[in-house]
């Protein structure tokens, strides 16, 4: 298969999926190595295709047709045992966790897309974290990190902020 054709098919596949597709699945589907898929994704991004890399795989970010949701960045801090409770606090109150980022002394801001919408997503992330030999980003900054949270209204974001504060997660700014 020609590389251009494969990239078009990858893009078409991501457009038709509502869930992330892993690099391994794409590699098997197109009968190439995972590294080839990584290169294809990088080239598609260079063509301004809005492909996000999440902990679950690749997803094509498409601007919602309806009105934009509200977003807010929360500065939070907790230990590893607090991850599940913190994320559930957000999704249980109507929020979607878009990313996690830290301010690193050497590298500046490091940000990773999470795309967590519900308790099932939280559980999947926590299980992956438990089974991974890698450490969460917050380990670089003594537990201090940011989440961009999306919700349907500022009122929902206010409620999430209050719940994070009540849970002892929110860091005053």
mmCIF file of N, CA and C in Angstrom, residues 100-165:
data_model
loop_
_atom_site.group_PDB
_atom_site.id
_atom_site.type_symbol
_atom_site.label_atom_id
_atom_site.label_comp_id
_atom_site.label_asym_id
_atom_site.label_seq_id
_atom_site.Cartn_x
_atom_site.Cartn_y
_atom_site.Cartn_z
ATOM 1 N N UNK A 100 -3.540 16.779 31.417
ATOM 2 C CA UNK A 100 -2.774 17.011 32.639
ATOM 3 C C UNK A 100 -1.487 17.692 32.203
ATOM 4 N N UNK A 101 -1.038 18.670 32.980
ATOM 5 C CA UNK A 101 0.230 19.328 32.652
ATOM 6 C C UNK A 101 0.958 19.686 33.940
ATOM 7 N N UNK A 102 2.267 19.805 33.803
ATOM 8 C CA UNK A 102 3.118 20.213 34.923
ATOM 9 C C UNK A 102 4.071 21.279 34.420
ATOM 10 N N UNK A 103 4.551 22.084 35.348
ATOM 11 C CA UNK A 103 5.597 23.059 35.042
ATOM 12 C C UNK A 103 6.914 22.468 35.518
ATOM 13 N N UNK A 104 7.763 22.128 34.576
ATOM 14 C CA UNK A 104 9.041 21.487 34.870
ATOM 15 C C UNK A 104 10.141 22.536 34.858
ATOM 16 N N UNK A 105 11.049 22.467 35.840
ATOM 17 C CA UNK A 105 12.132 23.446 35.938
ATOM 18 C C UNK A 105 12.988 23.504 34.679
ATOM 19 N N UNK A 106 13.248 22.364 34.091
ATOM 20 C CA UNK A 106 14.135 22.305 32.932
ATOM 21 C C UNK A 106 13.403 22.439 31.598
ATOM 22 N N UNK A 107 12.285 21.739 31.456
ATOM 23 C CA UNK A 107 11.608 21.656 30.163
ATOM 24 C C UNK A 107 10.444 22.630 29.991
ATOM 25 N N UNK A 108 10.062 23.317 31.043
ATOM 26 C CA UNK A 108 8.892 24.190 30.955
ATOM 27 C C UNK A 108 7.622 23.372 31.102
ATOM 28 N N UNK A 109 6.574 23.762 30.411
ATOM 29 C CA UNK A 109 5.299 23.061 30.538
ATOM 30 C C UNK A 109 5.307 21.761 29.745
ATOM 31 N N UNK A 110 4.923 20.696 30.427
ATOM 32 C CA UNK A 110 4.747 19.390 29.794
ATOM 33 C C UNK A 110 3.270 19.054 29.933
ATOM 34 N N UNK A 111 2.625 18.765 28.813
ATOM 35 C CA UNK A 111 1.193 18.513 28.825
ATOM 36 C C UNK A 111 0.871 17.237 28.048
ATOM 37 N N UNK A 112 -0.100 16.480 28.564
ATOM 38 C CA UNK A 112 -0.510 15.227 27.931
ATOM 39 C C UNK A 112 -2.036 15.182 27.892
ATOM 40 N N UNK A 113 -2.596 14.825 26.736
ATOM 41 C CA UNK A 113 -4.044 14.688 26.607
ATOM 42 C C UNK A 113 -4.509 13.456 27.382
ATOM 43 N N UNK A 114 -5.590 13.595 28.154
ATOM 44 C CA UNK A 114 -6.162 12.470 28.892
ATOM 45 C C UNK A 114 -7.522 12.054 28.329
ATOM 46 N N UNK A 115 -8.384 13.001 28.053
ATOM 47 C CA UNK A 115 -9.735 12.754 27.527
ATOM 48 C C UNK A 115 -10.485 11.759 28.427
ATOM 49 N N UNK A 116 -10.787 12.200 29.645
ATOM 50 C CA UNK A 116 -11.514 11.381 30.609
ATOM 51 C C UNK A 116 -12.901 11.987 30.791
ATOM 52 N N UNK A 117 -13.930 11.198 30.444
ATOM 53 C CA UNK A 117 -15.307 11.690 30.459
ATOM 54 C C UNK A 117 -16.158 11.134 31.595
ATOM 55 N N UNK A 118 -15.812 9.952 32.112
ATOM 56 C CA UNK A 118 -16.696 9.294 33.080
ATOM 57 C C UNK A 118 -15.898 8.369 33.996
ATOM 58 N N UNK A 119 -16.597 7.734 34.933
ATOM 59 C CA UNK A 119 -15.933 6.851 35.899
ATOM 60 C C UNK A 119 -15.242 5.667 35.214
ATOM 61 N N UNK A 120 -15.805 5.163 34.141
ATOM 62 C CA UNK A 120 -15.163 4.047 33.425
ATOM 63 C C UNK A 120 -13.802 4.492 32.879
ATOM 64 N N UNK A 121 -13.749 5.696 32.328
ATOM 65 C CA UNK A 121 -12.475 6.234 31.837
ATOM 66 C C UNK A 121 -11.488 6.410 32.987
ATOM 67 N N UNK A 122 -11.990 6.882 34.129
ATOM 68 C CA UNK A 122 -11.130 7.061 35.307
ATOM 69 C C UNK A 122 -10.555 5.715 35.723
ATOM 70 N N UNK A 123 -11.428 4.715 35.821
ATOM 71 C CA UNK A 123 -10.987 3.382 36.250
ATOM 72 C C UNK A 123 -9.954 2.811 35.290
ATOM 73 N N UNK A 124 -10.186 2.983 34.003
ATOM 74 C CA UNK A 124 -9.241 2.487 32.996
ATOM 75 C C UNK A 124 -7.883 3.178 33.148
ATOM 76 N N UNK A 125 -7.898 4.491 33.362
ATOM 77 C CA UNK A 125 -6.653 5.240 33.533
ATOM 78 C C UNK A 125 -5.916 4.790 34.794
ATOM 79 N N UNK A 126 -6.639 4.642 35.893
ATOM 80 C CA UNK A 126 -6.022 4.238 37.163
ATOM 81 C C UNK A 126 -5.414 2.838 37.042
ATOM 82 N N UNK A 127 -6.125 1.925 36.392
ATOM 83 C CA UNK A 127 -5.587 0.569 36.195
ATOM 84 C C UNK A 127 -4.318 0.592 35.347
ATOM 85 N N UNK A 128 -4.344 1.390 34.297
ATOM 86 C CA UNK A 128 -3.170 1.515 33.438
ATOM 87 C C UNK A 128 -1.992 2.084 34.226
ATOM 88 N N UNK A 129 -2.271 3.066 35.070
ATOM 89 C CA UNK A 129 -1.238 3.684 35.890
ATOM 90 C C UNK A 129 -0.648 2.663 36.869
ATOM 91 N N UNK A 130 -1.513 1.853 37.490
ATOM 92 C CA UNK A 130 -1.061 0.841 38.454
ATOM 93 C C UNK A 130 -0.193 -0.220 37.790
ATOM 94 N N UNK A 131 -0.521 -0.569 36.551
ATOM 95 C CA UNK A 131 0.182 -1.646 35.858
ATOM 96 C C UNK A 131 1.389 -1.166 35.063
ATOM 97 N N UNK A 132 1.626 0.129 35.051
ATOM 98 C CA UNK A 132 2.722 0.692 34.272
ATOM 99 C C UNK A 132 3.974 0.847 35.131
ATOM 100 N N UNK A 133 5.107 0.701 34.496
ATOM 101 C CA UNK A 133 6.368 0.968 35.202
ATOM 102 C C UNK A 133 6.702 2.458 35.152
ATOM 103 N N UNK A 134 5.967 3.215 34.339
ATOM 104 C CA UNK A 134 6.183 4.656 34.236
ATOM 105 C C UNK A 134 5.499 5.374 35.394
ATOM 106 N N UNK A 135 6.023 6.523 35.728
ATOM 107 C CA UNK A 135 5.468 7.336 36.811
ATOM 108 C C UNK A 135 4.586 8.437 36.225
ATOM 109 N N UNK A 136 3.531 8.833 36.947
ATOM 110 C CA UNK A 136 2.699 9.945 36.480
ATOM 111 C C UNK A 136 3.503 11.247 36.448
ATOM 112 N N UNK A 137 3.087 12.175 35.580
ATOM 113 C CA UNK A 137 3.772 13.470 35.465
ATOM 114 C C UNK A 137 3.874 14.184 36.800
ATOM 115 N N UNK A 138 2.857 14.085 37.621
ATOM 116 C CA UNK A 138 2.845 14.796 38.896
ATOM 117 C C UNK A 138 4.014 14.406 39.786
ATOM 118 N N UNK A 139 4.627 13.247 39.526
ATOM 119 C CA UNK A 139 5.779 12.800 40.310
ATOM 120 C C UNK A 139 6.976 13.731 40.103
ATOM 121 N N UNK A 140 6.988 14.453 38.987
ATOM 122 C CA UNK A 140 8.080 15.387 38.700
ATOM 123 C C UNK A 140 7.982 16.662 39.524
ATOM 124 N N UNK A 141 6.789 16.921 40.089
ATOM 125 C CA UNK A 141 6.540 18.218 40.735
ATOM 126 C C UNK A 141 5.898 18.065 42.111
ATOM 127 N N UNK A 142 6.279 17.034 42.840
ATOM 128 C CA UNK A 142 5.748 16.793 44.195
ATOM 129 C C UNK A 142 4.218 16.764 44.219
ATOM 130 N N UNK A 143 3.625 16.224 43.186
ATOM 131 C CA UNK A 143 2.171 16.085 43.128
ATOM 132 C C UNK A 143 1.429 17.281 42.567
ATOM 133 N N UNK A 144 2.129 18.370 42.313
ATOM 134 C CA UNK A 144 1.511 19.595 41.810
ATOM 135 C C UNK A 144 1.315 19.481 40.293
ATOM 136 N N UNK A 145 0.079 19.686 39.831
ATOM 137 C CA UNK A 145 -0.201 19.594 38.394
ATOM 138 C C UNK A 145 -1.485 20.351 38.050
ATOM 139 N N UNK A 146 -1.704 20.518 36.761
ATOM 140 C CA UNK A 146 -2.877 21.236 36.249
ATOM 141 C C UNK A 146 -3.746 20.271 35.449
ATOM 142 N N UNK A 147 -5.053 20.515 35.483
ATOM 143 C CA UNK A 147 -5.982 19.824 34.590
ATOM 144 C C UNK A 147 -6.803 20.876 33.867
ATOM 145 N N UNK A 148 -6.932 20.729 32.563
ATOM 146 C CA UNK A 148 -7.910 21.509 31.826
ATOM 147 C C UNK A 148 -9.194 20.699 31.863
ATOM 148 N N UNK A 149 -10.256 21.320 32.361
ATOM 149 C CA UNK A 149 -11.545 20.653 32.514
ATOM 150 C C UNK A 149 -12.565 21.377 31.656
ATOM 151 N N UNK A 150 -13.377 20.601 30.969
ATOM 152 C CA UNK A 150 -14.427 21.138 30.109
ATOM 153 C C UNK A 150 -15.779 20.754 30.701
ATOM 154 N N UNK A 151 -16.729 21.677 30.619
ATOM 155 C CA UNK A 151 -18.083 21.412 31.094
ATOM 156 C C UNK A 151 -19.061 22.264 30.297
ATOM 157 N N UNK A 152 -20.337 21.980 30.439
ATOM 158 C CA UNK A 152 -21.356 22.689 29.673
ATOM 159 C C UNK A 152 -21.579 24.123 30.123
ATOM 160 N N UNK A 153 -21.179 24.452 31.367
ATOM 161 C CA UNK A 153 -21.425 25.803 31.854
ATOM 162 C C UNK A 153 -20.402 26.205 32.907
ATOM 163 N N UNK A 154 -20.313 27.515 33.147
ATOM 164 C CA UNK A 154 -19.448 28.031 34.207
ATOM 165 C C UNK A 154 -19.952 27.561 35.567
ATOM 166 N N UNK A 155 -21.252 27.396 35.711
ATOM 167 C CA UNK A 155 -21.818 26.929 36.982
ATOM 168 C C UNK A 155 -21.311 25.535 37.316
ATOM 169 N N UNK A 156 -21.231 24.683 36.317
ATOM 170 C CA UNK A 156 -20.705 23.331 36.539
ATOM 171 C C UNK A 156 -19.233 23.408 36.925
ATOM 172 N N UNK A 157 -18.474 24.273 36.248
ATOM 173 C CA UNK A 157 -17.057 24.431 36.591
ATOM 174 C C UNK A 157 -16.898 24.989 38.007
ATOM 175 N N UNK A 158 -17.787 25.900 38.408
ATOM 176 C CA UNK A 158 -17.767 26.414 39.785
ATOM 177 C C UNK A 158 -18.018 25.278 40.783
ATOM 178 N N UNK A 159 -18.983 24.409 40.469
ATOM 179 C CA UNK A 159 -19.288 23.273 41.350
ATOM 180 C C UNK A 159 -18.076 22.343 41.455
ATOM 181 N N UNK A 160 -17.427 22.079 40.326
ATOM 182 C CA UNK A 160 -16.233 21.228 40.329
ATOM 183 C C UNK A 160 -15.137 21.869 41.175
ATOM 184 N N UNK A 161 -14.948 23.157 41.006
ATOM 185 C CA UNK A 161 -13.939 23.872 41.793
ATOM 186 C C UNK A 161 -14.213 23.729 43.291
ATOM 187 N N UNK A 162 -15.477 23.888 43.694
ATOM 188 C CA UNK A 162 -15.844 23.745 45.104
ATOM 189 C C UNK A 162 -15.601 22.325 45.609
ATOM 190 N N UNK A 163 -15.928 21.336 44.789
ATOM 191 C CA UNK A 163 -15.727 19.937 45.191
ATOM 192 C C UNK A 163 -14.232 19.619 45.306
ATOM 193 N N UNK A 164 -13.408 20.148 44.385
ATOM 194 C CA UNK A 164 -11.962 19.947 44.476
ATOM 195 C C UNK A 164 -11.411 20.601 45.742
ATOM 196 N N UNK A 165 -11.964 21.759 46.066
ATOM 197 C CA UNK A 165 -11.541 22.470 47.285
ATOM 198 C C UNK A 165 -11.929 21.664 48.523
#
